[in-house]
Amino acid sequence: MKNRPIGIFDSGIGGLTVAKEIIRLLPHESIIYIGDTARVPYGTRSNEIIAKFGIQLTDFLLKRNVKCLVVACNTISAVALEEIEKISKVPVLGVIKPAVSEALNTTKNKKIGVIGTYATINSRAYEKEIKKQNPDVEICSTGCPLFVPLAEEGFSDHPAAGLVAKDYLGSVKSSGADTLILGCTHYPILSGIVKKIMGPEVSLIDSAGPTAKQLQELLKARNLLADNRDPSYEFFVTDAPKRVLQVAGRFFGDTINGRLKKVSLD
Ligand code: DGL
């Protein structure tokens, strides 16, 4: 049981940042990753469709006998985590709880900013989790939909990204938050620009590291930590045009090129 793979999924290839961190922290774990590149982005879709797609990705991984599921996508974690937990017979970890715990450990003035896709922000999932863990914290959240294509274009220090970021981040900056959750798989790519606008005193929280750490704790608690000497890594996407391969390299590193297999969820 413990040497079965960890299933990781995302609406696209952004979740590879989470997979990369899991591989770094847990080098004996085998991994199966699936990104729904045929239907990304999810962040501008309705909750019903996001949940339907999330369940299809869950089924794909459960059929491959994974020992646990990591929902690397903030949008699916925000909208459909409960539904996924209901159908899963293995433990499920989303990215919201780990990022919130990290943000609460970081903030000093108890003011936290959250940025994400429209679906994530409208779901108020981050706010609910923050209030659950600490009701005294003030929260300012805002949707930054254009950050996804900007990150995919590799505009990490392009002036256009700077202009968009300045516009999006105005309210979070004036809220006085000392900690900002980057509540989307793509935003860490733009962290340089975000940091420049928010200022050096604001800490940025990226979900990849905290999620990998909470996964390690979850596996340890359930006696599920693997001891594979030769772990396997499988990466699936639902569409693989040349651009997806280039962007995947940006999120995971060149080592991913040539290893993405195309599958259909039907
Ligand atoms: N993976 C999504 C997230 O973390 C971003 C891309 C999308 O909108 O599907 O919210």
PDB file of C-alpha atoms and ligand atoms in Angstrom:
ATOM      1  CA  MET A   1       0.000   0.000   0.000  1.00  0.00           C
ATOM      2  CA  LYS A   2       2.612   2.571   1.063  1.00  0.00           C
ATOM      3  CA  ASN A   3       4.623   2.238  -2.156  1.00  0.00           C
ATOM      4  CA  ARG A   4       1.647   2.994  -4.359  1.00  0.00           C
ATOM      5  CA  PRO A   5       1.895   6.353  -6.178  1.00  0.00           C
ATOM      6  CA  ILE A   6       0.629   9.721  -4.999  1.00  0.00           C
ATOM      7  CA  GLY A   7      -1.967  11.123  -7.406  1.00  0.00           C
ATOM      8  CA  ILE A   8      -1.639  14.849  -8.137  1.00  0.00           C
ATOM      9  CA  PHE A   9      -3.957  16.830 -10.389  1.00  0.00           C
ATOM     10  CA  ASP A  10      -4.528  20.303 -11.706  1.00  0.00           C
ATOM     11  CA  SER A  11      -6.564  22.082 -14.353  1.00  0.00           C
ATOM     12  CA  GLY A  12      -3.344  22.308 -16.373  1.00  0.00           C
ATOM     13  CA  ILE A  13       0.390  22.275 -15.890  1.00  0.00           C
ATOM     14  CA  GLY A  14       0.589  24.928 -13.142  1.00  0.00           C
ATOM     15  CA  GLY A  15       0.277  22.160 -10.552  1.00  0.00           C
ATOM     16  CA  LEU A  16       3.665  20.881 -11.648  1.00  0.00           C
ATOM     17  CA  THR A  17       5.098  23.427  -9.180  1.00  0.00           C
ATOM     18  CA  VAL A  18       3.411  21.393  -6.429  1.00  0.00           C
ATOM     19  CA  ALA A  19       4.555  18.069  -7.933  1.00  0.00           C
ATOM     20  CA  LYS A  20       8.123  19.377  -8.099  1.00  0.00           C
ATOM     21  CA  GLU A  21       8.073  20.350  -4.424  1.00  0.00           C
ATOM     22  CA  ILE A  22       6.603  16.951  -3.438  1.00  0.00           C
ATOM     23  CA  ILE A  23       9.341  15.132  -5.369  1.00  0.00           C
ATOM     24  CA  ARG A  24      11.991  17.330  -3.716  1.00  0.00           C
ATOM     25  CA  LEU A  25      10.686  16.757  -0.181  1.00  0.00           C
ATOM     26  CA  LEU A  26       9.653  13.113  -0.596  1.00  0.00           C
ATOM     27  CA  PRO A  27      12.227  11.518  -2.916  1.00  0.00           C
ATOM     28  CA  HIS A  28      11.027   7.938  -2.310  1.00  0.00           C
ATOM     29  CA  GLU A  29       7.472   8.606  -3.469  1.00  0.00           C
ATOM     30  CA  SER A  30       6.166   7.596  -6.897  1.00  0.00           C
ATOM     31  CA  ILE A  31       3.895  10.110  -8.558  1.00  0.00           C
ATOM     32  CA  ILE A  32       1.149  10.212 -11.155  1.00  0.00           C
ATOM     33  CA  TYR A  33       0.260  13.710 -12.306  1.00  0.00           C
ATOM     34  CA  ILE A  34      -2.594  14.730 -14.563  1.00  0.00           C
ATOM     35  CA  GLY A  35      -3.251  18.217 -15.942  1.00  0.00           C
ATOM     36  CA  ASP A  36      -6.414  18.926 -17.916  1.00  0.00           C
ATOM     37  CA  THR A  37      -4.672  21.012 -20.562  1.00  0.00           C
ATOM     38  CA  ALA A  38      -7.521  20.465 -23.047  1.00  0.00           C
ATOM     39  CA  ARG A  39      -9.941  22.412 -20.835  1.00  0.00           C
ATOM     40  CA  VAL A  40      -7.763  24.825 -18.833  1.00  0.00           C
ATOM     41  CA  PRO A  41      -8.456  27.477 -17.518  1.00  0.00           C
ATOM     42  CA  TYR A  42     -11.002  26.413 -14.905  1.00  0.00           C
ATOM     43  CA  GLY A  43     -10.838  29.694 -12.980  1.00  0.00           C
ATOM     44  CA  THR A  44     -13.384  31.497 -15.137  1.00  0.00           C
ATOM     45  CA  ARG A  45     -15.889  28.587 -15.240  1.00  0.00           C
ATOM     46  CA  SER A  46     -18.963  27.820 -13.130  1.00  0.00           C
ATOM     47  CA  ASN A  47     -18.726  25.800  -9.929  1.00  0.00           C
ATOM     48  CA  GLU A  48     -20.784  22.957 -11.472  1.00  0.00           C
ATOM     49  CA  ILE A  49     -18.371  22.530 -14.375  1.00  0.00           C
ATOM     50  CA  ILE A  50     -15.274  22.849 -12.152  1.00  0.00           C
ATOM     51  CA  ALA A  51     -16.659  20.122  -9.858  1.00  0.00           C
ATOM     52  CA  LYS A  52     -17.560  17.868 -12.820  1.00  0.00           C
ATOM     53  CA  PHE A  53     -14.070  18.178 -14.305  1.00  0.00           C
ATOM     54  CA  GLY A  54     -12.448  17.747 -10.876  1.00  0.00           C
ATOM     55  CA  ILE A  55     -14.342  14.490 -10.353  1.00  0.00           C
ATOM     56  CA  GLN A  56     -13.246  13.183 -13.760  1.00  0.00           C
ATOM     57  CA  LEU A  57      -9.614  13.875 -12.845  1.00  0.00           C
ATOM     58  CA  THR A  58     -10.154  12.175  -9.479  1.00  0.00           C
ATOM     59  CA  ASP A  59     -11.606   9.081 -11.198  1.00  0.00           C
ATOM     60  CA  PHE A  60      -8.661   8.933 -13.582  1.00  0.00           C
ATOM     61  CA  LEU A  61      -6.220   8.774 -10.659  1.00  0.00           C
ATOM     62  CA  LEU A  62      -8.290   6.458  -8.446  1.00  0.00           C
ATOM     63  CA  LYS A  63      -8.390   3.955 -11.332  1.00  0.00           C
ATOM     64  CA  ARG A  64      -4.594   4.003 -11.259  1.00  0.00           C
ATOM     65  CA  ASN A  65      -4.577   2.848  -7.680  1.00  0.00           C
ATOM     66  CA  VAL A  66      -3.074   5.923  -6.020  1.00  0.00           C
ATOM     67  CA  LYS A  67      -2.651   5.879  -2.233  1.00  0.00           C
ATOM     68  CA  CYS A  68      -3.721   9.514  -1.792  1.00  0.00           C
ATOM     69  CA  LEU A  69      -4.797  12.528  -3.854  1.00  0.00           C
ATOM     70  CA  VAL A  70      -3.297  16.007  -3.942  1.00  0.00           C
ATOM     71  CA  VAL A  71      -5.558  18.632  -5.485  1.00  0.00           C
ATOM     72  CA  ALA A  72      -2.790  20.958  -6.669  1.00  0.00           C
ATOM     73  CA  CYS A  73      -5.264  23.361  -8.291  1.00  0.00           C
ATOM     74  CA  ASN A  74      -6.505  26.209  -6.098  1.00  0.00           C
ATOM     75  CA  THR A  75      -9.684  26.581  -8.128  1.00  0.00           C
ATOM     76  CA  ILE A  76     -10.682  22.894  -7.766  1.00  0.00           C
ATOM     77  CA  SER A  77      -9.627  22.909  -4.089  1.00  0.00           C
ATOM     78  CA  ALA A  78     -11.778  26.010  -3.484  1.00  0.00           C
ATOM     79  CA  VAL A  79     -14.880  24.794  -5.265  1.00  0.00           C
ATOM     80  CA  ALA A  80     -14.969  20.990  -5.219  1.00  0.00           C
ATOM     81  CA  LEU A  81     -12.800  19.592  -2.405  1.00  0.00           C
ATOM     82  CA  GLU A  82     -15.768  18.272  -0.411  1.00  0.00           C
ATOM     83  CA  GLU A  83     -17.280  16.517  -3.417  1.00  0.00           C
ATOM     84  CA  ILE A  84     -13.939  14.935  -4.230  1.00  0.00           C
ATOM     85  CA  GLU A  85     -13.499  13.790  -0.623  1.00  0.00           C
ATOM     86  CA  LYS A  86     -16.939  12.183  -0.780  1.00  0.00           C
ATOM     87  CA  ILE A  87     -16.071   9.962  -3.748  1.00  0.00           C
ATOM     88  CA  SER A  88     -12.475   9.209  -2.771  1.00  0.00           C
ATOM     89  CA  LYS A  89     -11.597   6.113  -0.780  1.00  0.00           C
ATOM     90  CA  VAL A  90      -8.067   7.457  -0.232  1.00  0.00           C
ATOM     91  CA  PRO A  91      -7.023  10.595   1.703  1.00  0.00           C
ATOM     92  CA  VAL A  92      -7.371  13.913  -0.162  1.00  0.00           C
ATOM     93  CA  LEU A  93      -5.239  17.013   0.390  1.00  0.00           C
ATOM     94  CA  GLY A  94      -6.070  20.377  -1.189  1.00  0.00           C
ATOM     95  CA  VAL A  95      -3.773  23.392  -1.353  1.00  0.00           C
ATOM     96  CA  ILE A  96      -5.883  25.861   0.622  1.00  0.00           C
ATOM     97  CA  LYS A  97      -5.455  24.554   4.164  1.00  0.00           C
ATOM     98  CA  PRO A  98      -1.640  24.278   3.916  1.00  0.00           C
ATOM     99  CA  ALA A  99      -1.308  27.795   2.450  1.00  0.00           C
ATOM    100  CA  VAL A 100      -3.583  29.242   5.145  1.00  0.00           C
ATOM    101  CA  SER A 101      -1.631  27.559   7.983  1.00  0.00           C
ATOM    102  CA  GLU A 102       1.597  28.966   6.548  1.00  0.00           C
ATOM    103  CA  ALA A 103       0.080  32.463   6.192  1.00  0.00           C
ATOM    104  CA  LEU A 104      -1.202  32.419   9.788  1.00  0.00           C
ATOM    105  CA  ASN A 105       2.241  31.393  11.012  1.00  0.00           C
ATOM    106  CA  THR A 106       3.761  34.259   9.019  1.00  0.00           C
ATOM    107  CA  THR A 107       1.477  37.257   9.625  1.00  0.00           C
ATOM    108  CA  LYS A 108       2.379  39.583  12.472  1.00  0.00           C
ATOM    109  CA  ASN A 109      -0.320  42.237  12.060  1.00  0.00           C
ATOM    110  CA  LYS A 110      -3.094  39.655  11.472  1.00  0.00           C
ATOM    111  CA  LYS A 111      -3.940  41.081   8.064  1.00  0.00           C
ATOM    112  CA  ILE A 112      -3.773  38.646   5.159  1.00  0.00           C
ATOM    113  CA  GLY A 113      -4.289  39.300   1.455  1.00  0.00           C
ATOM    114  CA  VAL A 114      -5.453  36.574  -0.913  1.00  0.00           C
ATOM    115  CA  ILE A 115      -5.234  36.600  -4.700  1.00  0.00           C
ATOM    116  CA  GLY A 116      -6.591  33.898  -7.009  1.00  0.00           C
ATOM    117  CA  THR A 117      -8.842  33.151  -9.976  1.00  0.00           C
ATOM    118  CA  TYR A 118     -12.394  34.499  -9.976  1.00  0.00           C
ATOM    119  CA  ALA A 119     -13.793  31.069  -9.044  1.00  0.00           C
ATOM    120  CA  THR A 120     -11.397  30.794  -6.085  1.00  0.00           C
ATOM    121  CA  ILE A 121     -12.088  34.304  -4.792  1.00  0.00           C
ATOM    122  CA  ASN A 122     -15.871  34.080  -5.315  1.00  0.00           C
ATOM    123  CA  SER A 123     -15.996  30.765  -3.425  1.00  0.00           C
ATOM    124  CA  ARG A 124     -14.556  32.553  -0.327  1.00  0.00           C
ATOM    125  CA  ALA A 125     -12.818  29.260   0.470  1.00  0.00           C
ATOM    126  CA  TYR A 126      -9.630  30.988   1.650  1.00  0.00           C
ATOM    127  CA  GLU A 127     -11.582  33.410   3.838  1.00  0.00           C
ATOM    128  CA  LYS A 128     -13.565  30.558   5.422  1.00  0.00           C
ATOM    129  CA  GLU A 129     -10.415  28.557   6.136  1.00  0.00           C
ATOM    130  CA  ILE A 130      -8.592  31.585   7.601  1.00  0.00           C
ATOM    131  CA  LYS A 131     -11.556  32.447   9.839  1.00  0.00           C
ATOM    132  CA  LYS A 132     -11.849  28.802  10.887  1.00  0.00           C
ATOM    133  CA  GLN A 133      -8.216  28.718  11.961  1.00  0.00           C
ATOM    134  CA  ASN A 134      -8.191  32.260  13.426  1.00  0.00           C
ATOM    135  CA  PRO A 135     -11.372  34.377  13.542  1.00  0.00           C
ATOM    136  CA  ASP A 136      -9.419  37.545  14.468  1.00  0.00           C
ATOM    137  CA  VAL A 137      -7.623  37.901  11.154  1.00  0.00           C
ATOM    138  CA  GLU A 138      -8.612  40.605   8.643  1.00  0.00           C
ATOM    139  CA  ILE A 139      -8.708  39.462   5.029  1.00  0.00           C
ATOM    140  CA  CYS A 140      -8.586  41.341   1.749  1.00  0.00           C
ATOM    141  CA  SER A 141      -8.991  39.240  -1.388  1.00  0.00           C
ATOM    142  CA  THR A 142      -9.049  39.979  -5.080  1.00  0.00           C
ATOM    143  CA  GLY A 143      -9.236  38.076  -8.372  1.00  0.00           C
ATOM    144  CA  CYS A 144      -6.272  38.362 -10.748  1.00  0.00           C
ATOM    145  CA  PRO A 145      -7.434  36.405 -13.829  1.00  0.00           C
ATOM    146  CA  LEU A 146      -4.906  37.861 -16.272  1.00  0.00           C
ATOM    147  CA  PHE A 147      -2.014  36.539 -14.191  1.00  0.00           C
ATOM    148  CA  VAL A 148      -2.617  33.031 -15.604  1.00  0.00           C
ATOM    149  CA  PRO A 149      -1.948  33.872 -19.291  1.00  0.00           C
ATOM    150  CA  LEU A 150       0.847  36.272 -18.303  1.00  0.00           C
ATOM    151  CA  ALA A 151       2.614  33.501 -16.362  1.00  0.00           C
ATOM    152  CA  GLU A 152       2.120  31.053 -19.231  1.00  0.00           C
ATOM    153  CA  GLU A 153       3.619  33.564 -21.659  1.00  0.00           C
ATOM    154  CA  GLY A 154       6.658  33.768 -19.386  1.00  0.00           C
ATOM    155  CA  PHE A 155       6.031  37.491 -18.752  1.00  0.00           C
ATOM    156  CA  SER A 156       7.612  37.218 -15.314  1.00  0.00           C
ATOM    157  CA  ASP A 157       9.295  40.603 -15.603  1.00  0.00           C
ATOM    158  CA  HIS A 158       7.547  42.116 -18.591  1.00  0.00           C
ATOM    159  CA  PRO A 159       6.264  45.712 -18.190  1.00  0.00           C
ATOM    160  CA  ALA A 160       2.755  44.550 -19.219  1.00  0.00           C
ATOM    161  CA  ALA A 161       2.648  42.198 -16.241  1.00  0.00           C
ATOM    162  CA  GLY A 162       3.816  45.092 -14.029  1.00  0.00           C
ATOM    163  CA  LEU A 163       0.922  47.293 -15.200  1.00  0.00           C
ATOM    164  CA  VAL A 164      -1.661  44.549 -14.701  1.00  0.00           C
ATOM    165  CA  ALA A 165      -0.259  43.651 -11.278  1.00  0.00           C
ATOM    166  CA  LYS A 166      -0.278  47.286 -10.145  1.00  0.00           C
ATOM    167  CA  ASP A 167      -3.924  47.560 -11.065  1.00  0.00           C
ATOM    168  CA  TYR A 168      -4.978  44.249  -9.451  1.00  0.00           C
ATOM    169  CA  LEU A 169      -2.966  44.634  -6.259  1.00  0.00           C
ATOM    170  CA  GLY A 170      -4.031  48.190  -5.306  1.00  0.00           C
ATOM    171  CA  SER A 171      -6.733  47.138  -2.820  1.00  0.00           C
ATOM    172  CA  VAL A 172      -4.631  44.407  -1.179  1.00  0.00           C
ATOM    173  CA  LYS A 173      -1.701  46.785  -0.800  1.00  0.00           C
ATOM    174  CA  SER A 174      -3.817  49.532   0.771  1.00  0.00           C
ATOM    175  CA  SER A 175      -5.418  46.997   3.155  1.00  0.00           C
ATOM    176  CA  GLY A 176      -2.078  46.913   5.006  1.00  0.00           C
ATOM    177  CA  ALA A 177      -1.770  43.117   4.805  1.00  0.00           C
ATOM    178  CA  ASP A 178       1.731  41.969   5.770  1.00  0.00           C
ATOM    179  CA  THR A 179       1.199  38.529   4.177  1.00  0.00           C
ATOM    180  CA  LEU A 180      -0.148  37.711   0.733  1.00  0.00           C
ATOM    181  CA  ILE A 181      -1.324  34.249  -0.307  1.00  0.00           C
ATOM    182  CA  LEU A 182      -0.601  33.517  -3.974  1.00  0.00           C
ATOM    183  CA  GLY A 183      -3.786  31.451  -4.297  1.00  0.00           C
ATOM    184  CA  CYS A 184      -3.227  30.082  -7.788  1.00  0.00           C
ATOM    185  CA  THR A 185      -0.733  27.608  -9.224  1.00  0.00           C
ATOM    186  CA  HIS A 186       0.536  30.168 -11.748  1.00  0.00           C
ATOM    187  CA  TYR A 187       1.198  33.150  -9.523  1.00  0.00           C
ATOM    188  CA  PRO A 188       4.590  32.081  -8.109  1.00  0.00           C
ATOM    189  CA  ILE A 189       5.955  32.645 -11.631  1.00  0.00           C
ATOM    190  CA  LEU A 190       5.043  36.345 -11.197  1.00  0.00           C
ATOM    191  CA  SER A 191       6.234  36.617  -7.600  1.00  0.00           C
ATOM    192  CA  GLY A 192       9.071  39.018  -8.523  1.00  0.00           C
ATOM    193  CA  ILE A 193       6.631  41.574  -9.909  1.00  0.00           C
ATOM    194  CA  VAL A 194       4.124  41.027  -7.095  1.00  0.00           C
ATOM    195  CA  LYS A 195       6.875  41.513  -4.503  1.00  0.00           C
ATOM    196  CA  LYS A 196       8.035  44.720  -6.193  1.00  0.00           C
ATOM    197  CA  ILE A 197       4.525  46.165  -5.963  1.00  0.00           C
ATOM    198  CA  MET A 198       3.655  44.889  -2.477  1.00  0.00           C
ATOM    199  CA  GLY A 199       7.022  45.944  -1.023  1.00  0.00           C
ATOM    200  CA  PRO A 200       9.753  44.027   0.796  1.00  0.00           C
ATOM    201  CA  GLU A 201       7.885  43.985   4.117  1.00  0.00           C
ATOM    202  CA  VAL A 202       5.055  41.830   2.701  1.00  0.00           C
ATOM    203  CA  SER A 203       5.625  38.041   2.796  1.00  0.00           C
ATOM    204  CA  LEU A 204       4.369  36.034  -0.164  1.00  0.00           C
ATOM    205  CA  ILE A 205       2.942  32.574   0.512  1.00  0.00           C
ATOM    206  CA  ASP A 206       3.064  29.993  -2.258  1.00  0.00           C
ATOM    207  CA  SER A 207       1.085  26.786  -1.669  1.00  0.00           C
ATOM    208  CA  ALA A 208       3.619  24.307  -3.116  1.00  0.00           C
ATOM    209  CA  GLY A 209       6.005  24.115  -0.136  1.00  0.00           C
ATOM    210  CA  PRO A 210       3.333  24.050   2.619  1.00  0.00           C
ATOM    211  CA  THR A 211       1.300  21.447   0.671  1.00  0.00           C
ATOM    212  CA  ALA A 212       4.305  19.147   0.300  1.00  0.00           C
ATOM    213  CA  LYS A 213       4.978  19.495   4.054  1.00  0.00           C
ATOM    214  CA  GLN A 214       1.368  18.733   5.021  1.00  0.00           C
ATOM    215  CA  LEU A 215       1.389  15.773   2.660  1.00  0.00           C
ATOM    216  CA  GLN A 216       4.483  14.429   4.393  1.00  0.00           C
ATOM    217  CA  GLU A 217       2.723  14.761   7.781  1.00  0.00           C
ATOM    218  CA  LEU A 218      -0.451  13.121   6.450  1.00  0.00           C
ATOM    219  CA  LEU A 219       1.466  10.148   5.020  1.00  0.00           C
ATOM    220  CA  LYS A 220       3.535   9.786   8.168  1.00  0.00           C
ATOM    221  CA  ALA A 221       0.450   9.850  10.406  1.00  0.00           C
ATOM    222  CA  ARG A 222      -1.171   7.090   8.332  1.00  0.00           C
ATOM    223  CA  ASN A 223       1.986   5.035   8.006  1.00  0.00           C
ATOM    224  CA  LEU A 224       1.942   5.595   4.264  1.00  0.00           C
ATOM    225  CA  LEU A 225       5.425   7.051   3.654  1.00  0.00           C
ATOM    226  CA  ALA A 226       7.029   5.133   0.780  1.00  0.00           C
ATOM    227  CA  ASP A 227      10.492   3.600   0.710  1.00  0.00           C
ATOM    228  CA  ASN A 228      10.760   3.138  -3.058  1.00  0.00           C
ATOM    229  CA  ARG A 229      14.418   2.947  -4.123  1.00  0.00           C
ATOM    230  CA  ASP A 230      13.455   3.682  -7.696  1.00  0.00           C
ATOM    231  CA  PRO A 231      10.293   5.820  -7.627  1.00  0.00           C
ATOM    232  CA  SER A 232       8.367   6.310 -10.868  1.00  0.00           C
ATOM    233  CA  TYR A 233       7.044   9.599 -12.214  1.00  0.00           C
ATOM    234  CA  GLU A 234       4.238   9.653 -14.745  1.00  0.00           C
ATOM    235  CA  PHE A 235       2.850  12.875 -16.213  1.00  0.00           C
ATOM    236  CA  PHE A 236      -0.400  12.966 -18.167  1.00  0.00           C
ATOM    237  CA  VAL A 237      -2.106  15.835 -19.985  1.00  0.00           C
ATOM    238  CA  THR A 238      -5.372  15.891 -21.912  1.00  0.00           C
ATOM    239  CA  ASP A 239      -3.912  17.888 -24.808  1.00  0.00           C
ATOM    240  CA  ALA A 240      -0.279  18.411 -25.691  1.00  0.00           C
ATOM    241  CA  PRO A 241       0.312  21.092 -28.297  1.00  0.00           C
ATOM    242  CA  LYS A 242       3.872  22.427 -28.564  1.00  0.00           C
ATOM    243  CA  ARG A 243       2.984  25.376 -26.345  1.00  0.00           C
ATOM    244  CA  VAL A 244       1.956  23.113 -23.446  1.00  0.00           C
ATOM    245  CA  LEU A 245       5.350  21.417 -23.606  1.00  0.00           C
ATOM    246  CA  GLN A 246       7.140  24.781 -23.494  1.00  0.00           C
ATOM    247  CA  VAL A 247       5.033  26.068 -20.623  1.00  0.00           C
ATOM    248  CA  ALA A 248       5.403  22.803 -18.693  1.00  0.00           C
ATOM    249  CA  GLY A 249       9.163  23.302 -18.895  1.00  0.00           C
ATOM    250  CA  ARG A 250       8.723  26.730 -17.333  1.00  0.00           C
ATOM    251  CA  PHE A 251       6.776  25.261 -14.380  1.00  0.00           C
ATOM    252  CA  PHE A 252       8.726  22.073 -13.796  1.00  0.00           C
ATOM    253  CA  GLY A 253      12.055  22.490 -15.559  1.00  0.00           C
ATOM    254  CA  ASP A 254      13.316  21.116 -18.867  1.00  0.00           C
ATOM    255  CA  THR A 255      13.412  17.597 -17.471  1.00  0.00           C
ATOM    256  CA  ILE A 256       9.672  17.276 -18.102  1.00  0.00           C
ATOM    257  CA  ASN A 257       9.979  17.679 -21.884  1.00  0.00           C
ATOM    258  CA  GLY A 258       9.242  14.474 -23.731  1.00  0.00           C
ATOM    259  CA  ARG A 259       7.711  12.846 -20.652  1.00  0.00           C
ATOM    260  CA  LEU A 260       4.158  14.196 -20.943  1.00  0.00           C
ATOM    261  CA  LYS A 261       1.730  11.534 -22.165  1.00  0.00           C
ATOM    262  CA  LYS A 262      -1.567  12.523 -23.748  1.00  0.00           C
ATOM    263  CA  VAL A 263      -4.721  10.831 -22.465  1.00  0.00           C
ATOM    264  CA  SER A 264      -8.447  11.266 -22.861  1.00  0.00           C
ATOM    265  CA  LEU A 265     -10.749  11.472 -19.841  1.00  0.00           C
ATOM    266  CA  ASP A 266     -13.739  10.045 -21.761  1.00  0.00           C
TER     267      ASP A 266
HETATM  268  N1  DGL B   1      -4.741  25.872 -11.665  1.00  0.00           N
HETATM  269  C1  DGL B   1      -5.589  27.033 -11.507  1.00  0.00           C
HETATM  270  C2  DGL B   1      -5.557  27.475 -10.034  1.00  0.00           C
HETATM  271  O1  DGL B   1      -4.643  27.162  -9.298  1.00  0.00           O
HETATM  272  C3  DGL B   1      -5.183  28.167 -12.429  1.00  0.00           C
HETATM  273  C4  DGL B   1      -5.518  27.938 -13.871  1.00  0.00           C
HETATM  274  C5  DGL B   1      -7.002  27.816 -14.130  1.00  0.00           C
HETATM  275  O2  DGL B   1      -7.738  28.817 -14.066  1.00  0.00           O
HETATM  276  O3  DGL B   1      -7.425  26.693 -14.395  1.00  0.00           O
HETATM  277  O4  DGL B   1      -6.443  28.157  -9.616  1.00  0.00           O
END
